[in-house]
XYZ file of C-alpha atoms in Angstrom:
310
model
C 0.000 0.000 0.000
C 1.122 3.084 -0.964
C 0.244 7.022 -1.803
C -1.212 7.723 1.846
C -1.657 11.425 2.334
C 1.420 13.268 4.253
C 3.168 10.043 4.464
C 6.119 10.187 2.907
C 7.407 7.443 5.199
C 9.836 4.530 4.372
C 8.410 1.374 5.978
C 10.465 -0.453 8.251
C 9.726 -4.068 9.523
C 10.752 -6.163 12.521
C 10.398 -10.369 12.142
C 9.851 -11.354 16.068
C 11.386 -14.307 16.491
C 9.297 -15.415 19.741
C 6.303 -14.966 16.976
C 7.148 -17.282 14.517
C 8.659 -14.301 12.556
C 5.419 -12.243 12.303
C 6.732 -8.926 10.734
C 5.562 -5.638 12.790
C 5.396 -2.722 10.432
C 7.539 0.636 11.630
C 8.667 4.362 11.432
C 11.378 5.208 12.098
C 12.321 8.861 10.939
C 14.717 11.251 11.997
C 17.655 11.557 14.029
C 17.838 12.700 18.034
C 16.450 12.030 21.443
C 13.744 9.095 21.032
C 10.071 9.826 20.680
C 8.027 6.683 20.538
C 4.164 6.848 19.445
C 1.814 4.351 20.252
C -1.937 4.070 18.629
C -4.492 2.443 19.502
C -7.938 1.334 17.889
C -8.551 0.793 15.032
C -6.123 3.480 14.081
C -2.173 2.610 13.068
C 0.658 4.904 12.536
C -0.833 7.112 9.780
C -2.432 8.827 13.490
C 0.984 10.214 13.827
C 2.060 11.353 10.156
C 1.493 14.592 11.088
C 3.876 14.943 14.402
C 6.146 13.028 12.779
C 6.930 15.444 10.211
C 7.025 18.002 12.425
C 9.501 16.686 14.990
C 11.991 14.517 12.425
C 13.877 17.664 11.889
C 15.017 17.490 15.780
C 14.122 14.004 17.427
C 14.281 10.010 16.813
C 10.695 9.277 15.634
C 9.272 5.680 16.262
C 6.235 4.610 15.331
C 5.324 1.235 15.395
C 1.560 -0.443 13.949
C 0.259 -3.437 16.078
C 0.458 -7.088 15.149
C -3.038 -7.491 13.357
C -2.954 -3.318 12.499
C -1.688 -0.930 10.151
C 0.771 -2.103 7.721
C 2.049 -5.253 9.891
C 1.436 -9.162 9.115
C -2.073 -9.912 10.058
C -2.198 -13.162 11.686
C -5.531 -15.265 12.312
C -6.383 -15.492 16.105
C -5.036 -19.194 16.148
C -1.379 -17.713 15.609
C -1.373 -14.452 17.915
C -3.116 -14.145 21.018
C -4.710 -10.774 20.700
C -4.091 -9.324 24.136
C -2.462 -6.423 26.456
C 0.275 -8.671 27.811
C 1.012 -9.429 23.897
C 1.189 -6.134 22.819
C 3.837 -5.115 25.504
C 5.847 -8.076 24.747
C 5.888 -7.015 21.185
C 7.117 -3.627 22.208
C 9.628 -4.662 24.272
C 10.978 -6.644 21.715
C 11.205 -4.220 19.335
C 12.808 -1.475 21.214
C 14.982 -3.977 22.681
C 16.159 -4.314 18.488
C 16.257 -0.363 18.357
C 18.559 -0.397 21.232
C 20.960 -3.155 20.688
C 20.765 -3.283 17.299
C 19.355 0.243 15.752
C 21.444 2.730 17.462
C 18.504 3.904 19.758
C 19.695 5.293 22.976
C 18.762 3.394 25.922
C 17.324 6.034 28.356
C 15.532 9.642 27.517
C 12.478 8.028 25.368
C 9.330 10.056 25.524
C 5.946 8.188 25.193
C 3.389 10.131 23.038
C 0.086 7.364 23.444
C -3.199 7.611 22.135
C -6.225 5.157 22.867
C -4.730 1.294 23.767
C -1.113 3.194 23.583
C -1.593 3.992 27.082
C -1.960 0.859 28.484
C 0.726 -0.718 26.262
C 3.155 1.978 26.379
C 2.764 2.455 30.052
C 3.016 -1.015 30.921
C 5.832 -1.201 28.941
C 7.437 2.076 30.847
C 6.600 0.048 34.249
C 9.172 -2.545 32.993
C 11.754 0.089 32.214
C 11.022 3.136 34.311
C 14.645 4.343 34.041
C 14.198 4.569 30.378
C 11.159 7.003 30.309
C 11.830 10.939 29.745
C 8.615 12.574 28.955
C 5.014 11.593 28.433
C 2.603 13.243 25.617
C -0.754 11.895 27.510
C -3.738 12.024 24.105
C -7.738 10.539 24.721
C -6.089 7.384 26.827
C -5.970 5.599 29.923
C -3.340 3.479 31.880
C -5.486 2.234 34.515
C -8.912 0.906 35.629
C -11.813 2.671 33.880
C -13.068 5.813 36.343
C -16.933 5.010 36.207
C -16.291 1.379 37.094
C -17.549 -1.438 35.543
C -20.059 0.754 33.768
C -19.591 0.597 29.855
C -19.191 4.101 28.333
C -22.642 4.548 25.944
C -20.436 4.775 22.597
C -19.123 0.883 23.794
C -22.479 -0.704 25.186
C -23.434 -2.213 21.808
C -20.560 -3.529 20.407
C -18.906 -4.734 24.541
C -22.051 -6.374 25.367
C -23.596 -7.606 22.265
C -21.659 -7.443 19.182
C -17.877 -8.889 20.929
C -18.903 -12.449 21.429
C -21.806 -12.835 18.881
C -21.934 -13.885 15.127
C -23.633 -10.379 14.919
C -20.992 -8.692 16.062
C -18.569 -11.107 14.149
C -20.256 -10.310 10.845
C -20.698 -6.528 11.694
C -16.499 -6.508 12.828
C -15.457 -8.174 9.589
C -18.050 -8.619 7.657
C -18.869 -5.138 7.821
C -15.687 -3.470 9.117
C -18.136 -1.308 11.280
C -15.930 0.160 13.989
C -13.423 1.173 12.080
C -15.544 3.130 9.903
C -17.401 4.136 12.858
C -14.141 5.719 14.024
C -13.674 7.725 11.008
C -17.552 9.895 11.537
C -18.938 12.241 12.808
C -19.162 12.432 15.673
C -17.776 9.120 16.729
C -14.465 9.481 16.130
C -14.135 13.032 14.759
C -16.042 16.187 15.177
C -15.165 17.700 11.659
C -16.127 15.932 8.804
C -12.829 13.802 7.982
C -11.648 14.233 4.312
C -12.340 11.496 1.774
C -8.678 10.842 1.173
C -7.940 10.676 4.441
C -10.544 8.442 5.576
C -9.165 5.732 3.244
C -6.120 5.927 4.497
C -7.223 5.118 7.831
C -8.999 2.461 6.374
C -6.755 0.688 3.915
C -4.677 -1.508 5.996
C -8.455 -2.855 6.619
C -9.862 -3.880 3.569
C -11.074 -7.280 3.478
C -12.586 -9.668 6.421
C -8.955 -11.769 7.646
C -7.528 -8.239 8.065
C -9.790 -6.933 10.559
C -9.438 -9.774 13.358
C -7.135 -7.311 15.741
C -9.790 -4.659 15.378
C -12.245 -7.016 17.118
C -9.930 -8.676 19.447
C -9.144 -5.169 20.980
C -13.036 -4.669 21.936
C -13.244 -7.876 23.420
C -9.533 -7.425 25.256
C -10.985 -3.892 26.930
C -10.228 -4.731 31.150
C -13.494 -3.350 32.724
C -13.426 -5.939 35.840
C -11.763 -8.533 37.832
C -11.926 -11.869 35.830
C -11.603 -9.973 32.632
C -7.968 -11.243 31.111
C -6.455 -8.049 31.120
C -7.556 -6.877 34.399
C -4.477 -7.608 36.326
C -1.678 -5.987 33.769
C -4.236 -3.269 33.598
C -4.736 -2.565 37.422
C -0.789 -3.294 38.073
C 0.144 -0.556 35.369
C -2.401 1.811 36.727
C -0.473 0.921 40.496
C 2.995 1.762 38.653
C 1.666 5.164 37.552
C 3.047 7.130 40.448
C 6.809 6.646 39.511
C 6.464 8.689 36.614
C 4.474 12.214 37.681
C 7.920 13.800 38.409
C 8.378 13.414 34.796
C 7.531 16.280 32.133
C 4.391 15.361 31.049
C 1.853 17.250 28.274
C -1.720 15.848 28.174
C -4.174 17.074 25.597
C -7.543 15.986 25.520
C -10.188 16.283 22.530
C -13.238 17.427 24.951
C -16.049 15.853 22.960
C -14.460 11.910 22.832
C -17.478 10.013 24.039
C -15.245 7.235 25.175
C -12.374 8.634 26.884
C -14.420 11.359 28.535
C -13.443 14.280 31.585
C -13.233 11.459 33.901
C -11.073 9.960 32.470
C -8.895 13.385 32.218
C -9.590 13.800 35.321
C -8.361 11.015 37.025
C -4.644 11.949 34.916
C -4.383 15.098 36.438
C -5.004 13.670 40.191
C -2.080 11.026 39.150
C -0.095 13.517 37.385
C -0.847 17.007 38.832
C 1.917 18.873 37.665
C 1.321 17.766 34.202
C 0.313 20.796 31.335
C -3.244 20.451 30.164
C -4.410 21.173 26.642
C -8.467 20.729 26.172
C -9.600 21.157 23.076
C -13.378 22.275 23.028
C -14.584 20.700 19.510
C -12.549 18.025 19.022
C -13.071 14.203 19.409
C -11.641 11.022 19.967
C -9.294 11.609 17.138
C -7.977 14.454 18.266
C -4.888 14.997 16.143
C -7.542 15.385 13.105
C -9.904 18.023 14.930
C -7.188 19.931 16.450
C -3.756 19.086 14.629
C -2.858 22.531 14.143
C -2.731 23.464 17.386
C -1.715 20.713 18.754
C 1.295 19.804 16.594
C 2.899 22.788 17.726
C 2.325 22.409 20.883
C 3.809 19.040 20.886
C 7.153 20.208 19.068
C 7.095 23.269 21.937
C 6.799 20.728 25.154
C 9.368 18.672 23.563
C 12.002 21.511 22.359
C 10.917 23.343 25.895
C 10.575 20.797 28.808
C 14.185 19.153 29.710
C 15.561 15.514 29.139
C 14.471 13.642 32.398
C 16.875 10.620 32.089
C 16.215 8.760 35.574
C-alpha cells in the first residue's frame, strides 16, 4: 500500500522471532532524542504522520503499527493471542532491536500514546522506568476505567452484544463497522474527515482476515476482575506514580465520548503537575480536529521541557 496522504514514510519491519517471525510494520524517521508513538484502535501509525513530520527535523521518531494493524502481518487469532500482555511483549521486543541493534539510545524516550497506547506503552514504561523521559498523555488511559464497571454509551453495543456474537462477528469483519465508525462524525471526529484521508485510515483494513485485531481489541478492553487483562491493567495503573515527576503534556479532545473528563480527570489527580491542553470541539481523534494546534504544541513541550533521564 502506498500514496497515503502526508506520508512520505519509508516502511520499516521487525520479524519477532518469539512470533514465529510475524513482521511488525515501523517508522522510524529522523535523528535525536527518542520519541516513541503508540496508537491504539482501530487506528495505526498514519495517526501520527502529522507529528512526525514536524519533529523529524530534531528528534528520533518511532512509530510502530500493532500485530493485526496498520501495515504489519495480520495473523488469524489461532497464531497471535490478541491481548495487552502481547502487545507489551511485542514492544519490548522491538525497542529492545532499536537499542541493541538500531542505534537507539537506551534512556531519555518520551511516550506520546493515544487510545490502547496507554496501556501498552505504560506497561511497557513500568518494565523500564529508568528509560522514560517525557510523556505526551492524548484521549487514553493506563489504569482501571473511572466510572467502574459501567460501559461508556459509545461501547455498550458492540462490549455487550456485538464482541462475542456472530452479529458482532459479521458486523467486525463482515462489515468493518468500527473502524468506519471511528472515522464519523461524531464518533471518532467532530469535523467531517476528508475522503482521502478516511481511506487511508482504512486501507490496511480492507477485506474480512484483516480486521481480526480490530475485534480482538473490543473484546480485550479490562473493565473488571476476571476480565484477562484486568491484572496488567490494574498493576500498570499501580505503577503510575513513579512517573508524575516526569515532564508530562496531556491534551484531551473534549467531545471523545469514550475517553471522557473522567477519564482526564483522574490523569491530572495522578499527574498534577502535568500541562493540560483541552480542546473544546474536538473528538476522539484528536490529532484530526485539532492538529494545528496541537502539533505545535507538541514540538514546543518537547524543544521546551528538559531531558528527564532517571
Amino acid at each position: 500500500m502506498t500514496g497515503f496522504p502526508d506520508y512520505p514514510f519509508a516502511s520499516r519491519w521487525f520479524a519477532h522471532p518469539r512470533r514465529d517471525g510475524l513482521r511488525q510494520h515501523y517508522l522510524d524517521e529522523g535523528a535525536g532524542q527518542p520519541v516513541l508513538f503508540l496508537h491504539g484502535n482501530p487506528s495505526w501509525s498514519y495517526l501520527w504522520r502529522r507529528p512526525i513530520l514536524a519533529l523529524r527535523a530534531d528528534f528520533r521518531c518511532v512509530a510502530p503499527d500493532h500485530i493485526g494493524m496498520g501495515l504489519s502481518d495480520k495473523p488469524d487469532a489461532g497464531r497471535y493471542p490478541y491481548d495487552l500482555a502481547a502487545r507489551v511483549d511485542d514492544l519490548d521486543a522491538l525497542t529492545e532491536h532499536l537499542i541493541t541493534g538500531g542505534g537507539a539510545p537506551e534512556h531519555g524516550w518520551t511516550l506520546v500514546l493515544h487510545d490502547w497506547g496507554g496501556p501498552i506503552g505504560m506497561a511497557w514504561a513500568s518494565r523500564h522506568p529508568d528509560r522514560i523521559a517525557r510523556l505526551v498523555l492524548l484521549n487514553t488511559a493506563a489504569f482501571p476505567n473511572p466510572h467502574g464497571e459501567r460501559v461508556r454509551p459509545l461501547l455498550r453495543l458492540p462490549y455487550r452484544v456485538l464482541r462475542d456474537t456472530r452479529l458482532g462477528t459479521r458486523l467486525f469483519l463482515r462489515h468493518n463497522l468500527f473502524a468506519r465508525g471511528a472515522t464519523w462524525r461524531p464518533l471518532g471526529v467532530r469535523r467531517r474527515m476528508p475522503a482521502p484521508v478516511r481511506s487511508a485510515f482504512l486501507a490496511p483494513y480492507d477485506r474480512p482476515e484483516h480486521r481480526v485485531a480490530i475485534q480482538r481489541f473490543v473484546q480485550d478492553i479490562p473493565l473488571r476482575p476476571g476480565d484477562p487483562s484486568w491484572p496488567l491493567l490494574r498493576a500498570t495503573g499501580a505503577s503510575l506514580a513513579q512517573f508524575a515527576d516526569r515532564p508530562t503534556l496531556i491534551a484531551w479532545g473534549m467531545d471523545d465520548p469514550v475517553f471522557d473528563r473522567a477519564v482526564l480527570d483522574e490523569w491530572r489527580r495522578r499527574f498534577p503537575a502535568a500541562r493540560i491542553r483541552r480542546y473544546h470541539g474536538a473528538g476522539h481523534y484528536l490529532l484530526e480536529d485539532a492538529h494545528a494546534d496541537l502539533v505545535p504544541a507538541i514540538r514546543s513541550f518537547l524543544r521546551g521541557s528538559p531531558r528527564t533521564d532517571a
